[in-house]
Coordinates of C-alpha atoms in Angstrom, one line a residue:
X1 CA 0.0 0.0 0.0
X2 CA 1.5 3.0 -0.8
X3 CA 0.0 6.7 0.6
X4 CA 0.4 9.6 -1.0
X5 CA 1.0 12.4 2.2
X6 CA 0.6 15.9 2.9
X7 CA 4.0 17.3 3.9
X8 CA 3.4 17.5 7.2
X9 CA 2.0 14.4 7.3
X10 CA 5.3 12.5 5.7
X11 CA 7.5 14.4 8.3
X12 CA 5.8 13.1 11.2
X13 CA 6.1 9.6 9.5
X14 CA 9.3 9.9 8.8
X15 CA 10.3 11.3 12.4
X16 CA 8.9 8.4 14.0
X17 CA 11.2 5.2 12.8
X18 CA 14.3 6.1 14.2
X19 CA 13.7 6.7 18.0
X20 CA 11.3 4.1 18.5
X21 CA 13.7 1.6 16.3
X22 CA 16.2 2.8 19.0
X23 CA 13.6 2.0 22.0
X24 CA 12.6 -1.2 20.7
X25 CA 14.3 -4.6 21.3
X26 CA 13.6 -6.0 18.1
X27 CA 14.2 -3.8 14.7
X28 CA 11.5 -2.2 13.4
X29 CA 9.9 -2.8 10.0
X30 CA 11.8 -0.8 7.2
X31 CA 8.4 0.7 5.8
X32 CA 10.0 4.3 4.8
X33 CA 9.7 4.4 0.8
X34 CA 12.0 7.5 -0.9
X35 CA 11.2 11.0 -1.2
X36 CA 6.6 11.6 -0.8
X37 CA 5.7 8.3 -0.1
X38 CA 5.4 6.4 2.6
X39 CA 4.6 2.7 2.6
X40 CA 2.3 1.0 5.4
X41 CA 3.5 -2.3 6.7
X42 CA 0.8 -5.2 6.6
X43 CA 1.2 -8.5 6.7
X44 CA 0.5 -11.2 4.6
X45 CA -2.6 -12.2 5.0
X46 CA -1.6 -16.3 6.4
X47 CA -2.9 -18.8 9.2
X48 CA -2.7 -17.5 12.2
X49 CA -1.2 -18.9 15.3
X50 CA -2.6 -17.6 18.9
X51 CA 1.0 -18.1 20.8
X52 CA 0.3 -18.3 24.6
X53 CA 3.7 -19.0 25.6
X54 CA 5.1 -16.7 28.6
X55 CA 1.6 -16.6 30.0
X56 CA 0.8 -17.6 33.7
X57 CA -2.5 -17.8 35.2
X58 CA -2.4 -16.3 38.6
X59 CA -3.2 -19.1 41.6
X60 CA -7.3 -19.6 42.5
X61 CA -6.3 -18.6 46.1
X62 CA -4.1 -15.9 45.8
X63 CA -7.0 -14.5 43.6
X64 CA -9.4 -15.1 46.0
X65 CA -7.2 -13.5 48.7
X66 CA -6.6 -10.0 46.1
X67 CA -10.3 -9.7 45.0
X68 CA -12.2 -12.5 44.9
X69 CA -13.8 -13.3 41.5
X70 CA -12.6 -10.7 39.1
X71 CA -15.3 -9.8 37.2
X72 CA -15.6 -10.8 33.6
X73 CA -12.7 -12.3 33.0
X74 CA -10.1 -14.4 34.5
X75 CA -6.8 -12.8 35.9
X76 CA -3.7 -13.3 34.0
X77 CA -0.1 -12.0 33.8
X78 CA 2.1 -11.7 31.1
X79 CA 6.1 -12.2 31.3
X80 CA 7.8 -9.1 29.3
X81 CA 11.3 -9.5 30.5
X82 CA 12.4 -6.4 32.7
X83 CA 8.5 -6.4 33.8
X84 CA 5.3 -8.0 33.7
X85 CA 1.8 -6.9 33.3
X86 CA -1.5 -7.9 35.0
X87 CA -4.8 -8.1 33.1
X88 CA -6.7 -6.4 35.6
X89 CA -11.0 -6.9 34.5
X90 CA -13.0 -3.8 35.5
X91 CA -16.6 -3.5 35.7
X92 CA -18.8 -5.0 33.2
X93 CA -16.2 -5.0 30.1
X94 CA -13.2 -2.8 30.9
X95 CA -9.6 -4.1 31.0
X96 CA -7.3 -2.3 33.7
X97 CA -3.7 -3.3 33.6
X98 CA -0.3 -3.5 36.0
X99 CA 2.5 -3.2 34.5
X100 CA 5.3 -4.5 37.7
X101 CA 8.7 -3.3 37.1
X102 CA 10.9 -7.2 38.3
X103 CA 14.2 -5.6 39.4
X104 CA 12.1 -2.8 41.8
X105 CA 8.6 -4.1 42.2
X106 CA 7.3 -0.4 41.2
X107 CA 4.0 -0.9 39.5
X108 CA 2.1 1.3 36.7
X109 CA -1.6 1.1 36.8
X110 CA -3.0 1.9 33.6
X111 CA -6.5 3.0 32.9
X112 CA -8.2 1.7 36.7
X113 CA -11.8 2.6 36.9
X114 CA -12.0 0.6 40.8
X115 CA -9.3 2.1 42.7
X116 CA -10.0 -0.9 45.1
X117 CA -9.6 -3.6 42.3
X118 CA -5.9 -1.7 41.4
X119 CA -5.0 -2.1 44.7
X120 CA -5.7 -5.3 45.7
X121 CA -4.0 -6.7 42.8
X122 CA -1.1 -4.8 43.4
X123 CA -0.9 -6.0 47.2
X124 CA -1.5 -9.8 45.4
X125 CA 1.3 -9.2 43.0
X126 CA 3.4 -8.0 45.8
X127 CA 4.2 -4.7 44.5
X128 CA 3.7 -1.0 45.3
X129 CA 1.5 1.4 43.1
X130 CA 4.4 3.6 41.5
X131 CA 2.2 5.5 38.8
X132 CA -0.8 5.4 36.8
X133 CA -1.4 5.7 33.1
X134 CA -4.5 7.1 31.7
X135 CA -4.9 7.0 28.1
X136 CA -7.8 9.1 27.6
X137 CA -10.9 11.1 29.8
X138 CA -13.6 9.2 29.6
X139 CA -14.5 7.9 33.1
X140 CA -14.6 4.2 32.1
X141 CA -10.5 4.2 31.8
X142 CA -10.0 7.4 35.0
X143 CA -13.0 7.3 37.5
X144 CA -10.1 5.5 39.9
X145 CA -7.7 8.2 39.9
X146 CA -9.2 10.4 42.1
X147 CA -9.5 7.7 44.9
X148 CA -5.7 6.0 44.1
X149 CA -4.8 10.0 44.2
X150 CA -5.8 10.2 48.3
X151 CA -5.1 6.9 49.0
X152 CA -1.7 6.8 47.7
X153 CA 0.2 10.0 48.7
X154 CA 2.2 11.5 46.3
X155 CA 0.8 9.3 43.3
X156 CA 1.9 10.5 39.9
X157 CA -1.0 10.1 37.3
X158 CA 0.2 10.5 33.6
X159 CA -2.1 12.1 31.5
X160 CA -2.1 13.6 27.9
X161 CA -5.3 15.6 28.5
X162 CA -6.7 17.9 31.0
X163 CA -9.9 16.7 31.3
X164 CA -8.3 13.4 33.2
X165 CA -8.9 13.9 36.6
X166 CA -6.5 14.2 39.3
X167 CA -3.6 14.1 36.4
X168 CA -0.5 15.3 38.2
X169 CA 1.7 14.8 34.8
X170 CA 0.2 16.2 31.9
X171 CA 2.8 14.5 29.0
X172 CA 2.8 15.1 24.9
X173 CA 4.1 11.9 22.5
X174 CA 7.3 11.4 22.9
X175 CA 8.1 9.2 20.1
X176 CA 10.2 11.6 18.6
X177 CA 12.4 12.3 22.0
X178 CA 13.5 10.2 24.8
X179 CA 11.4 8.2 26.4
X180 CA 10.0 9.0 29.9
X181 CA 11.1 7.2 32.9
X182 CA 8.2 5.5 34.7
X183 CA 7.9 3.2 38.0
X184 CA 11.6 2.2 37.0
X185 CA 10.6 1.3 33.5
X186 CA 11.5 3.2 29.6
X187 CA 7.7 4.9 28.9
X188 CA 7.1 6.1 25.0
X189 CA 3.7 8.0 24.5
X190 CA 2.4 7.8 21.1
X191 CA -0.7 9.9 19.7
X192 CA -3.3 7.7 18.9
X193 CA -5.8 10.3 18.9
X194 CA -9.5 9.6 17.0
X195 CA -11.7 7.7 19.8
X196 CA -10.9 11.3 21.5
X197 CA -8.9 14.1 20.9
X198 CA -6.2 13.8 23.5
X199 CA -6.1 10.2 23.4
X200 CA -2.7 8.6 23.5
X201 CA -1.0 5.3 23.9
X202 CA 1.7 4.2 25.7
X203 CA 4.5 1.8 24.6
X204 CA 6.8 -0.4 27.1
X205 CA 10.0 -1.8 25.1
X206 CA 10.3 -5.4 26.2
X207 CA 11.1 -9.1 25.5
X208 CA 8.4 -8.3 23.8
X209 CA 7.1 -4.9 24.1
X210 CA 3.9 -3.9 25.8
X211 CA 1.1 -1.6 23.7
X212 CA -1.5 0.1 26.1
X213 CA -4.1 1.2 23.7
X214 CA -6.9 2.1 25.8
X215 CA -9.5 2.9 23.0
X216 CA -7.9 3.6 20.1
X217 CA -7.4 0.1 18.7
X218 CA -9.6 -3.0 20.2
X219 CA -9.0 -6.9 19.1
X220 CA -10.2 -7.2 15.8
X221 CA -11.8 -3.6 16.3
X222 CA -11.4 -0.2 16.9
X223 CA -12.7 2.8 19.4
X224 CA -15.9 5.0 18.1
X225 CA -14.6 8.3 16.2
X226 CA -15.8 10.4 18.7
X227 CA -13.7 13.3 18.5
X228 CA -11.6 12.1 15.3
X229 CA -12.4 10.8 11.8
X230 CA -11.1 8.3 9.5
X231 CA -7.8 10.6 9.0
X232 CA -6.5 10.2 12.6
X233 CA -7.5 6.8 12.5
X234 CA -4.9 6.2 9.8
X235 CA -2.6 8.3 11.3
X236 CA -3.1 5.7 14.4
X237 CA -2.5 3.1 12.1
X238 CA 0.0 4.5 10.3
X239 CA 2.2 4.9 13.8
X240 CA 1.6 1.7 15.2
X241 CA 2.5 0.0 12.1
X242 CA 5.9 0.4 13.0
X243 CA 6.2 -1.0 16.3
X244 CA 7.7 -5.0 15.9
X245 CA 4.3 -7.5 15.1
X246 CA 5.0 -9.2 18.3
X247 CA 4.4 -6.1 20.4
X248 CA 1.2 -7.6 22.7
X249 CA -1.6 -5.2 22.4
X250 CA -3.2 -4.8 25.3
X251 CA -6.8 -2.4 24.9
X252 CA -9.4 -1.3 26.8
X253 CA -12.6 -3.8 26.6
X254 CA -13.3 -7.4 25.8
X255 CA -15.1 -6.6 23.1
X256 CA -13.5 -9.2 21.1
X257 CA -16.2 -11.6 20.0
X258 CA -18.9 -8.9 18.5
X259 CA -15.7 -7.5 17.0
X260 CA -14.8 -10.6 15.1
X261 CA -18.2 -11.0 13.8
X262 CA -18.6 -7.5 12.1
X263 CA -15.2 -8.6 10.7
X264 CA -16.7 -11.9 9.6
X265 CA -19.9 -10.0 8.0
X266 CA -17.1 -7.4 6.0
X267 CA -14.7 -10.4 5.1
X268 CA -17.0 -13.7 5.1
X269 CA -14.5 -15.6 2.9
X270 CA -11.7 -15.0 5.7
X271 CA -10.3 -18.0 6.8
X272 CA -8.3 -15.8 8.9
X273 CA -11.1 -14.5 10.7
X274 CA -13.1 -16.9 10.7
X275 CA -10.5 -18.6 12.9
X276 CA -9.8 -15.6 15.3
X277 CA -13.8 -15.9 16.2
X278 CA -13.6 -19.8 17.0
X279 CA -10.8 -18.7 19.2
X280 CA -12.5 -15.5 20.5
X281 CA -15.4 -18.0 21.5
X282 CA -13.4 -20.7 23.2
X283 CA -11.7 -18.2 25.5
X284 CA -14.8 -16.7 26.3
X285 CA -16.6 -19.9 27.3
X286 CA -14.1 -19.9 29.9
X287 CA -14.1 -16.2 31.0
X288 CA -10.5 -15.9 29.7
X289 CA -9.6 -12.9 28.2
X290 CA -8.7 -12.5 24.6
X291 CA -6.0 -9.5 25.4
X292 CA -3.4 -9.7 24.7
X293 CA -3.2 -9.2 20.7
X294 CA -0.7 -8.1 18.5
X295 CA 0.4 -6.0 16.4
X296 CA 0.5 -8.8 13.8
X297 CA -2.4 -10.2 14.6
X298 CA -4.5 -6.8 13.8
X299 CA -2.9 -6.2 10.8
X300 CA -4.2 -9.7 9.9
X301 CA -7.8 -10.0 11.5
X302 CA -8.8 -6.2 12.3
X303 CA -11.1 -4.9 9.6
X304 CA -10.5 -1.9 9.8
X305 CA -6.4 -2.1 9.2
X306 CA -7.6 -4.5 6.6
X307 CA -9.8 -2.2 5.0
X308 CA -7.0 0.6 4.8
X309 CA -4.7 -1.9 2.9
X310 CA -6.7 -1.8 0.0
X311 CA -6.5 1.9 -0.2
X312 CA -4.3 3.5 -3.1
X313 CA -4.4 6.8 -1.7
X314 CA -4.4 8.4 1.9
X315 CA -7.9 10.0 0.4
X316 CA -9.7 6.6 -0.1
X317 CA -8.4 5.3 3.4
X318 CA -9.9 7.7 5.2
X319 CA -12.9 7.5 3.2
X320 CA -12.9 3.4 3.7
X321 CA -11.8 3.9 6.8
X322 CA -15.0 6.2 8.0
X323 CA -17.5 4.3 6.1
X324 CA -16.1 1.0 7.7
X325 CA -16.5 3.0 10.9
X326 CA -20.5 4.3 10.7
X327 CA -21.4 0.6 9.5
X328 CA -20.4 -0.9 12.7
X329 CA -22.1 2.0 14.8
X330 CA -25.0 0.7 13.2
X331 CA -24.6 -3.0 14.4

């Protein structure tokens, strides 16, 4: 696929290889084509394989003794090397997230709507709240911060938008500078704004690296364009096309099965798909969660990064990509 940009557009994609190939532990796509293009990386469209190696499900009892029954979902953790992160379920669909530095036993909290829940699961995981990470306003992803605020003195809450409550660090992308330093552990923010106007992302480098997404990209799905359009959605895209395909995805909602089927209803010939659902399903018959994804895995079963790769122009993407978008506010 090849995009024809606006100026400003091809500066800020061509500003954004070099640091985060220099954060990231495994080399970045070379998707930069000469002079005014740019290229967007998908992959081939082949069978996917759901990889659950590094994963530990957290004891029954030392559940029970965190929280009790979380929820929706089960409680998992994922091994990233220097840290690990928590899938932390939230109310009726949200997905709250730890991300525990190893060597200090700091811990980031990102996007806690139950300041309890974020607690407990810290004091389970033997680790102290360090931070928290909000990716964007809405109160489903920051109604906690408030409450972490006074019951953890001192608290820094990382925000990109002043509508966040109780943000004590109001941050801008850093992709194209160094990367912050947070609860121990290298921090990159990345605009991912559409879902809302301030939303960002933030990126962990790893063994693999982490994606917090909140919103902006769902499995197999993306956040409604509340305060964006199709042309920040490819922008989102665009960015996060150039983290490594085995960056782990981790967004904001199970919302994986109903996403799967609109894919399925777009793409009904998708063997692809059509897999990723049966998946979906299984996991969900067992209240297991279906985060994390991946970056390869979107680019193979998300619609709407589908639907962009078709696109001979940045003009029919966003077009595709907003038509894509009002047909499954309909469903």
């Amino acid at each position: 696929l090849s995009l024809s940009l606006s100026p400003p557009a091809m500066a800020a994609w061509r500003g954004l290889a070099g640091p985060l190939y220099a954060a990231a532990t495994t080399p970045l796509k070379a998707c930069l084509a000469p002079a005014t293009t740019a290229r967007m990386v998908f992959a081939s469209h082949r069978r996917l394989h759901f990889d659950n190696t590094n994963t530990t499900r957290r004891p029954a009892d030392n559940i029970a003794k965190a929280h009790g029954r979380l929820g929706h979902s089960v409680h998992l953790s994922f091994d990233h090397g220097s840290f690990a992160v928590h899938v932390v379920p939230m109310a009726d669909d949200n997905y709250s997230y730890l991300a525990v530095n190893r060597a200090t036993s700091e811990a980031a909290a990102v996007d806690p709507c139950e300041a309890s829940t974020a607690l407990h699961i810290a004091m389970g995981a033997g680790c102290n709240l360090a931070a928290v990470l909000t990716t964007h306003h809405h109160m489903d992803h920051c109604a906690a911060n408030e409450e972490l605020a006074a019951t953890v003195p001192g608290l820094p809450i990382y925000a990109s938008d002043t509508r966040v409550p109780a943000y004590t660090e109001l941050v801008s992308p850093t992709e194209q500078g160094a990367p912050l330093k947070i609860a121990g552990l290298p921090v990159i923010v990345l605009d991912t704004s559409c879902h809302t106007s301030g939303h960002v992302a933030f990126y962990l480098p790893g063994s693999p690296g982490a994606l917090f997404v909140g919103d902006a990209l769902f499995v197999a799905g993306c956040g409604r364009f509340f305060e964006g359009n199709g042309r920040d959605m490819l922008h989102t895209l665009m960015r996060l096309s150039l983290l490594p395909d085995n960056t782990r995805v981790y967004c904001g909602h199970e919302y994986t099965v109903s996403n799967l089927e609109f894919a399925a209803a777009v793409y009904p010939d998708c063997q692809i798909i059509q897999e990723s659902l049966a998946w979906a399903q299984a996991k969900r018959n067992n209240l297991t969660p279906t985060v994390p994804s991946s970056i390869g895995m979107e680019k193979k079963h998300n619609p709407f990064w589908r639907a962009a790769a078709v696109a001979t122009s940045e003009e029919e993407a966003v077009q595709i990509l907003n038509d894509l978008r009002t047909r499954k506010d309909k469903c």
